[in-house]
Amino acid sequence: MRYIIIGAGAIGATIGGRLAEAGAEVVLVARGAHARALKADGLRLTTADGTRVHRIPVAEGPAELGELRPDDVLLLTVKTQDAIAALDAWGDAEVAGGGTAAQRLPVLCAQNGVESERLALRRFARVYGVCVWLPATFLEPGVVSALCAPLTGILHLGLAAGGADARAGRIAADLEKAGFEAPVAPDVMRWKYAKLLGNLGNAVQATTGPEPHPAKAALLLRARREGRAVLGAAGIAHASDEEQAAARDGKVEQPPGVRGGSSWQSLRRGTGSIEADYLNGEISLLGRLHGVPTPVNDTLRHAANIFAREGLPPGAMPVEELTALADEAEARAGTAGR
């Protein structure tokens, strides 16, 4: 199989670089300054066992590859707000022997949130979900670091509509050769909904900074409380905290130090967009559909989007100010103290 990594940022470049190291055939898809750096100087990837430069083929779109191959695997690692454009561009690409990628090739959605699988299923016949536990950093074109050990990350994968198949097993085997644990999970979306609850704090970190603080932990707790209430009302199952802890225990340890997550990195790079609509906004959506107020997540989504739209630096808002906004929203919704 050839792996086409659509969105070779922190997650995509780490997976692509590690797969290439293990002998898999890989293409990195990137754009702008990052694509130019990858083409000119290669991917400089730092993991727990050192820094290496990988010379991997780079494309900015499907036209550069010509006809796709029947054994290609599309790994979607763009942020969810960029998923529709990527799915449309690659879904229409022709495959050798007839048909399009959307008709014939598998696409793996390795992103935070749960919306990309639904977007992909509207277009692609073969869609897999991937629950990503892979802390990685991408702040400079061509340069990515992922410092967890002894594994680089854990990637649960399975069919987005439920179940698993032989292809999932083959992909998992390649990922495990490359330094990941890759459990084949017939209930992969249950794991992704659990990850979503943890990612509700991304907006807190992006707006107030990555440094630990009791007030930040309290905001995340309130956002997660709303999230659990919404998932319960919607009848959506998710892996428990205990299951997640057991799955990660001793496998993906990070070295000491403060690091910004994916949303913080988006602001740091000045991308102009952020994934809050598909993290906190997913909870807001489900809350509105099922009659559950979500004032804290509404506040976090709104604040993160202002930061992205106005180009504000990450961490520029005091946590006390963000907390006060959430308090006011709860008071208006009549949910304070619940």
Short mmCIF file of C-alpha atoms in Angstrom, two decimals:
data_model
loop_
_atom_site.label_atom_id
_atom_site.label_comp_id
_atom_site.label_asym_id
_atom_site.label_seq_id
_atom_site.Cartn_x
_atom_site.Cartn_y
_atom_site.Cartn_z
CA MET A 1 0.00 0.00 0.00
CA ARG A 2 1.04 3.59 -0.65
CA TYR A 3 0.01 6.09 2.01
CA ILE A 4 -1.00 9.54 0.80
CA ILE A 5 -0.93 11.86 3.83
CA ILE A 6 -3.38 14.67 3.08
CA GLY A 7 -2.29 17.45 5.43
CA ALA A 8 1.31 16.75 6.48
CA GLY A 9 1.30 18.90 9.61
CA ALA A 10 2.01 17.77 13.17
CA ILE A 11 0.01 14.53 13.01
CA GLY A 12 0.27 13.79 9.30
CA ALA A 13 4.02 14.37 9.04
CA THR A 14 4.70 12.29 12.13
CA ILE A 15 2.68 9.35 10.84
CA GLY A 16 4.09 9.74 7.33
CA GLY A 17 7.68 10.06 8.50
CA ARG A 18 7.44 7.06 10.78
CA LEU A 19 5.78 4.95 8.08
CA ALA A 20 8.52 5.91 5.60
CA GLU A 21 11.17 5.00 8.19
CA ALA A 22 9.59 1.57 8.50
CA GLY A 23 9.80 1.03 4.74
CA ALA A 24 6.30 2.01 3.64
CA GLU A 25 5.75 4.07 0.49
CA VAL A 26 4.49 7.53 1.46
CA VAL A 27 3.48 10.79 -0.21
CA LEU A 28 3.15 13.94 1.88
CA VAL A 29 0.51 16.45 0.79
CA ALA A 30 1.12 20.01 1.94
CA ARG A 31 0.88 23.55 0.63
CA GLY A 32 2.53 26.94 0.83
CA ALA A 33 5.77 27.45 2.72
CA HIS A 34 5.51 24.03 4.35
CA ALA A 35 5.33 22.28 0.97
CA ARG A 36 8.27 24.30 -0.32
CA ALA A 37 10.36 23.43 2.72
CA LEU A 38 9.49 19.73 2.48
CA LYS A 39 10.42 19.66 -1.20
CA ALA A 40 13.65 21.60 -0.78
CA ASP A 41 15.01 20.30 2.51
CA GLY A 42 12.97 17.23 3.44
CA LEU A 43 10.94 16.57 6.57
CA ARG A 44 12.94 17.19 9.74
CA LEU A 45 11.19 14.92 12.24
CA THR A 46 12.24 14.69 15.88
CA THR A 47 10.96 11.77 17.95
CA ALA A 48 12.06 10.34 21.29
CA ASP A 49 14.89 8.47 19.57
CA GLY A 50 16.38 11.45 17.79
CA THR A 51 16.08 13.76 14.78
CA ARG A 52 16.10 12.55 11.20
CA VAL A 53 15.54 14.15 7.83
CA HIS A 54 13.18 12.23 5.55
CA ARG A 55 13.21 12.79 1.80
CA ILE A 56 9.63 11.86 0.98
CA PRO A 57 7.72 12.73 -2.21
CA VAL A 58 5.60 15.85 -1.73
CA ALA A 59 2.49 16.94 -3.65
CA GLU A 60 0.25 19.97 -3.29
CA GLY A 61 -2.76 18.22 -4.85
CA PRO A 62 -3.86 15.11 -6.75
CA ALA A 63 -2.93 16.54 -10.16
CA GLU A 64 0.76 16.21 -9.31
CA LEU A 65 0.40 12.45 -8.84
CA GLY A 66 -1.57 11.69 -11.99
CA GLU A 67 -3.78 8.62 -11.77
CA LEU A 68 -3.93 7.21 -8.27
CA ARG A 69 -3.16 3.54 -7.68
CA PRO A 70 -5.70 0.92 -6.60
CA ASP A 71 -3.55 0.18 -3.52
CA ASP A 72 -3.42 3.82 -2.33
CA VAL A 73 -4.63 4.67 1.18
CA LEU A 74 -5.70 8.27 1.79
CA LEU A 75 -4.92 9.45 5.31
CA LEU A 76 -6.81 12.67 6.02
CA THR A 77 -4.99 14.74 8.64
CA VAL A 78 -6.03 18.29 7.77
CA LYS A 79 -7.99 20.12 10.47
CA THR A 80 -11.72 19.48 10.19
CA GLN A 81 -12.44 23.01 8.94
CA ASP A 82 -10.36 22.12 5.85
CA ALA A 83 -11.80 18.66 5.36
CA ILE A 84 -14.50 19.42 2.77
CA ALA A 85 -12.05 21.05 0.35
CA ALA A 86 -9.61 18.15 0.75
CA LEU A 87 -12.27 15.44 0.39
CA ASP A 88 -13.70 17.08 -2.72
CA ALA A 89 -10.28 17.51 -4.34
CA TRP A 90 -9.10 13.98 -3.68
CA GLY A 91 -12.45 12.24 -4.01
CA ASP A 92 -12.69 13.19 -7.69
CA ALA A 93 -9.14 12.01 -8.48
CA GLU A 94 -9.10 9.21 -11.04
CA VAL A 95 -7.77 5.77 -10.14
CA ALA A 96 -5.90 3.53 -12.56
CA GLY A 97 -8.27 0.94 -13.98
CA GLY A 98 -11.33 3.18 -13.72
CA GLY A 99 -13.39 5.01 -11.15
CA THR A 100 -12.52 7.72 -8.68
CA ALA A 101 -10.84 7.73 -5.30
CA ALA A 102 -14.20 8.28 -3.62
CA GLN A 103 -15.54 5.16 -5.31
CA ARG A 104 -12.54 2.89 -4.86
CA LEU A 105 -10.02 4.02 -2.26
CA PRO A 106 -10.13 4.00 1.54
CA VAL A 107 -9.91 7.28 3.42
CA LEU A 108 -8.84 7.35 7.08
CA CYS A 109 -9.99 10.35 9.14
CA ALA A 110 -7.19 10.96 11.64
CA GLN A 111 -8.46 14.16 13.22
CA ASN A 112 -9.89 15.56 16.41
CA GLY A 113 -13.67 15.67 16.60
CA VAL A 114 -16.21 13.42 14.91
CA GLU A 115 -17.43 15.46 11.95
CA SER A 116 -14.88 14.42 9.32
CA GLU A 117 -16.17 10.86 9.21
CA ARG A 118 -19.67 12.16 8.42
CA LEU A 119 -18.30 14.50 5.77
CA ALA A 120 -16.30 11.67 4.23
CA LEU A 121 -19.19 9.19 4.24
CA ARG A 122 -21.17 11.60 2.06
CA ARG A 123 -18.45 11.30 -0.57
CA PHE A 124 -16.39 8.13 -0.06
CA ALA A 125 -17.56 4.53 -0.04
CA ARG A 126 -14.77 3.31 2.29
CA VAL A 127 -14.31 5.47 5.38
CA TYR A 128 -12.35 4.66 8.51
CA GLY A 129 -12.15 6.59 11.75
CA VAL A 130 -8.84 7.00 13.58
CA CYS A 131 -8.68 8.10 17.21
CA VAL A 132 -5.38 9.94 17.51
CA TRP A 133 -3.34 9.98 20.73
CA LEU A 134 -0.21 11.56 19.32
CA PRO A 135 1.06 14.77 20.91
CA ALA A 136 3.11 16.52 18.23
CA THR A 137 4.27 20.03 17.42
CA PHE A 138 4.41 21.85 14.08
CA LEU A 139 5.40 25.52 14.25
CA GLU A 140 8.03 25.89 11.50
CA PRO A 141 7.77 24.84 7.83
CA GLY A 142 9.33 21.45 7.29
CA VAL A 143 9.93 20.78 11.00
CA VAL A 144 7.81 18.52 13.25
CA SER A 145 8.42 16.93 16.64
CA ALA A 146 6.62 14.10 18.45
CA LEU A 147 8.42 13.17 21.65
CA CYS A 148 6.29 10.48 23.28
CA ALA A 149 7.91 7.20 24.33
CA PRO A 150 8.16 4.28 24.22
CA LEU A 151 5.54 4.55 21.46
CA THR A 152 5.23 7.58 19.21
CA GLY A 153 1.44 7.40 19.53
CA ILE A 154 -1.69 5.26 19.75
CA LEU A 155 -4.05 5.15 16.78
CA HIS A 156 -7.30 3.21 17.25
CA LEU A 157 -8.86 2.57 13.84
CA GLY A 158 -11.98 0.96 12.46
CA LEU A 159 -14.81 1.48 10.01
CA ALA A 160 -16.53 4.79 10.66
CA ALA A 161 -19.94 3.17 10.30
CA GLY A 162 -18.95 0.46 12.79
CA GLY A 163 -17.03 -2.77 12.46
CA ALA A 164 -13.64 -3.63 11.04
CA ASP A 165 -12.22 -5.43 8.02
CA ALA A 166 -9.06 -7.01 6.68
CA ARG A 167 -7.80 -3.71 5.29
CA ALA A 168 -7.93 -2.15 8.75
CA GLY A 169 -5.80 -5.02 9.99
CA ARG A 170 -3.21 -4.52 7.26
CA ILE A 171 -3.02 -0.78 7.92
CA ALA A 172 -2.71 -1.42 11.66
CA ALA A 173 0.18 -3.81 11.00
CA ASP A 174 2.03 -1.14 9.01
CA LEU A 175 1.45 1.45 11.76
CA GLU A 176 2.73 -0.93 14.44
CA LYS A 177 5.92 -1.52 12.45
CA ALA A 178 6.32 2.27 12.42
CA GLY A 179 6.31 2.76 16.20
CA PHE A 180 2.61 3.16 16.93
CA GLU A 181 0.11 1.01 18.73
CA ALA A 182 -2.83 0.62 16.35
CA PRO A 183 -5.71 -1.34 17.90
CA VAL A 184 -8.39 -2.29 15.38
CA ALA A 185 -11.55 -1.02 17.05
CA PRO A 186 -14.97 -1.98 15.65
CA ASP A 187 -16.33 0.80 17.91
CA VAL A 188 -13.76 3.41 16.89
CA MET A 189 -16.24 6.30 17.13
CA ARG A 190 -16.81 5.47 20.79
CA TRP A 191 -13.11 6.22 21.29
CA LYS A 192 -13.33 9.37 19.20
CA TYR A 193 -16.24 10.74 21.23
CA ALA A 194 -14.19 10.14 24.38
CA LYS A 195 -11.26 12.01 22.84
CA LEU A 196 -13.65 14.84 21.93
CA LEU A 197 -14.42 15.37 25.61
CA GLY A 198 -10.74 15.86 26.34
CA ASN A 199 -10.30 18.20 23.39
CA LEU A 200 -12.92 20.58 24.79
CA GLY A 201 -10.04 22.24 26.64
CA ASN A 202 -8.17 23.09 23.42
CA ALA A 203 -9.93 26.45 23.25
CA VAL A 204 -8.97 27.22 26.84
CA GLN A 205 -5.32 26.50 26.10
CA ALA A 206 -5.37 28.43 22.83
CA THR A 207 -6.84 31.58 24.35
CA THR A 208 -5.23 31.58 27.81
CA GLY A 209 -2.00 29.65 27.20
CA PRO A 210 -0.75 26.08 27.73
CA GLU A 211 0.66 26.59 31.22
CA PRO A 212 -1.25 24.58 33.87
CA HIS A 213 -3.54 26.59 36.13
CA PRO A 214 -6.36 25.53 38.47
CA ALA A 215 -8.80 27.92 36.78
CA LYS A 216 -8.05 26.36 33.39
CA ALA A 217 -8.61 22.88 34.78
CA ALA A 218 -11.90 24.09 36.27
CA LEU A 219 -13.08 25.44 32.90
CA LEU A 220 -12.24 22.15 31.19
CA LEU A 221 -14.16 20.28 33.89
CA ARG A 222 -17.22 22.45 33.28
CA ALA A 223 -16.97 22.02 29.51
CA ARG A 224 -16.63 18.25 29.89
CA ARG A 225 -19.60 18.14 32.27
CA GLU A 226 -21.73 19.74 29.56
CA GLY A 227 -20.25 17.35 27.00
CA ARG A 228 -21.13 14.27 29.00
CA ALA A 229 -24.66 15.56 29.57
CA VAL A 230 -25.11 16.15 25.85
CA LEU A 231 -23.74 12.75 24.84
CA GLY A 232 -26.02 11.12 27.40
CA ALA A 233 -29.06 12.98 26.06
CA ALA A 234 -28.13 11.99 22.51
CA GLY A 235 -27.58 8.34 23.45
CA ILE A 236 -23.97 8.44 22.20
CA ALA A 237 -21.57 6.03 23.89
CA HIS A 238 -17.98 6.98 24.68
CA ALA A 239 -15.02 5.19 26.22
CA SER A 240 -14.61 5.90 29.92
CA ASP A 241 -11.72 7.82 31.47
CA GLU A 242 -10.58 4.54 32.99
CA GLU A 243 -10.54 2.78 29.61
CA GLN A 244 -8.54 5.59 28.08
CA ALA A 245 -6.05 5.67 30.93
CA ALA A 246 -5.57 1.90 30.73
CA ALA A 247 -5.06 2.08 26.96
CA ARG A 248 -2.35 4.74 27.32
CA ASP A 249 -0.70 3.64 30.55
CA GLY A 250 3.10 3.63 30.18
CA LYS A 251 2.94 3.76 26.37
CA VAL A 252 2.91 7.43 25.36
CA GLU A 253 4.84 9.28 28.03
CA GLN A 254 5.89 12.86 27.26
CA PRO A 255 9.10 14.46 28.56
CA PRO A 256 8.70 17.30 31.07
CA GLY A 257 7.81 20.73 29.71
CA VAL A 258 4.87 22.84 28.62
CA ARG A 259 3.67 22.35 25.04
CA GLY A 260 0.81 23.89 23.14
CA GLY A 261 -1.76 21.60 21.56
CA SER A 262 -3.25 21.67 18.08
CA SER A 263 -5.50 24.71 18.53
CA TRP A 264 -2.73 26.70 20.24
CA GLN A 265 -0.43 25.80 17.34
CA SER A 266 -2.98 27.02 14.78
CA LEU A 267 -2.99 30.43 16.45
CA ARG A 268 0.78 30.41 16.82
CA ARG A 269 1.22 29.79 13.10
CA GLY A 270 -1.41 32.41 12.25
CA THR A 271 -3.46 30.10 10.05
CA GLY A 272 -6.59 32.27 10.39
CA SER A 273 -8.77 29.32 11.40
CA ILE A 274 -9.22 27.02 14.39
CA GLU A 275 -11.03 23.74 15.02
CA ALA A 276 -13.29 24.97 17.85
CA ASP A 277 -16.45 24.72 15.70
CA TYR A 278 -15.89 20.95 15.54
CA LEU A 279 -14.86 20.47 19.18
CA ASN A 280 -16.80 22.77 21.50
CA GLY A 281 -19.15 23.41 18.58
CA GLU A 282 -19.98 19.71 18.34
CA ILE A 283 -21.22 19.86 21.94
CA SER A 284 -23.18 23.03 21.17
CA LEU A 285 -24.76 21.35 18.14
CA LEU A 286 -25.80 18.24 20.05
CA GLY A 287 -27.02 20.36 22.95
CA ARG A 288 -29.33 22.32 20.67
CA LEU A 289 -30.60 19.14 19.02
CA HIS A 290 -31.39 17.50 22.36
CA GLY A 291 -32.43 20.43 24.52
CA VAL A 292 -29.33 20.59 26.73
CA PRO A 293 -27.84 24.06 27.43
CA THR A 294 -24.11 24.34 26.69
CA PRO A 295 -23.12 27.88 27.73
CA VAL A 296 -19.51 27.05 28.64
CA ASN A 297 -18.78 25.35 25.32
CA ASP A 298 -20.59 28.15 23.48
CA THR A 299 -18.29 30.64 25.21
CA LEU A 300 -15.11 28.69 24.46
CA ARG A 301 -16.02 28.22 20.80
CA HIS A 302 -16.81 31.92 20.41
CA ALA A 303 -13.60 33.08 22.10
CA ALA A 304 -11.37 30.74 20.09
CA ASN A 305 -12.92 31.87 16.81
CA ILE A 306 -12.36 35.53 17.68
CA PHE A 307 -8.69 34.77 18.32
CA ALA A 308 -8.32 33.00 14.96
CA ARG A 309 -10.30 35.55 12.96
CA GLU A 310 -8.55 38.59 14.42
CA GLY A 311 -5.07 37.07 14.47
CA LEU A 312 -4.66 37.43 18.23
CA PRO A 313 -1.62 35.71 19.75
CA PRO A 314 -2.30 32.48 21.66
CA GLY A 315 -2.56 32.92 25.39
CA ALA A 316 -3.45 36.63 25.23
CA MET A 317 -6.62 36.34 27.36
CA PRO A 318 -6.35 36.06 31.15
CA VAL A 319 -8.08 32.91 32.34
CA GLU A 320 -10.06 35.03 34.80
CA GLU A 321 -11.61 36.92 31.89
CA LEU A 322 -12.55 33.74 30.04
CA THR A 323 -13.99 32.29 33.25
CA ALA A 324 -16.08 35.43 33.80
CA LEU A 325 -17.50 35.14 30.26
CA ALA A 326 -18.43 31.51 30.92
CA ASP A 327 -20.01 32.49 34.25
CA GLU A 328 -22.12 35.14 32.52
CA ALA A 329 -23.21 32.68 29.84
CA GLU A 330 -24.21 30.13 32.48
CA ALA A 331 -26.17 32.77 34.37
CA ARG A 332 -28.09 33.71 31.20
CA ALA A 333 -28.79 30.04 30.49
CA GLY A 334 -29.82 29.39 34.09
CA THR A 335 -27.30 26.53 34.48
CA ALA A 336 -24.89 28.06 37.01
CA GLY A 337 -23.88 25.60 39.71
CA ARG A 338 -25.25 22.53 37.97
#
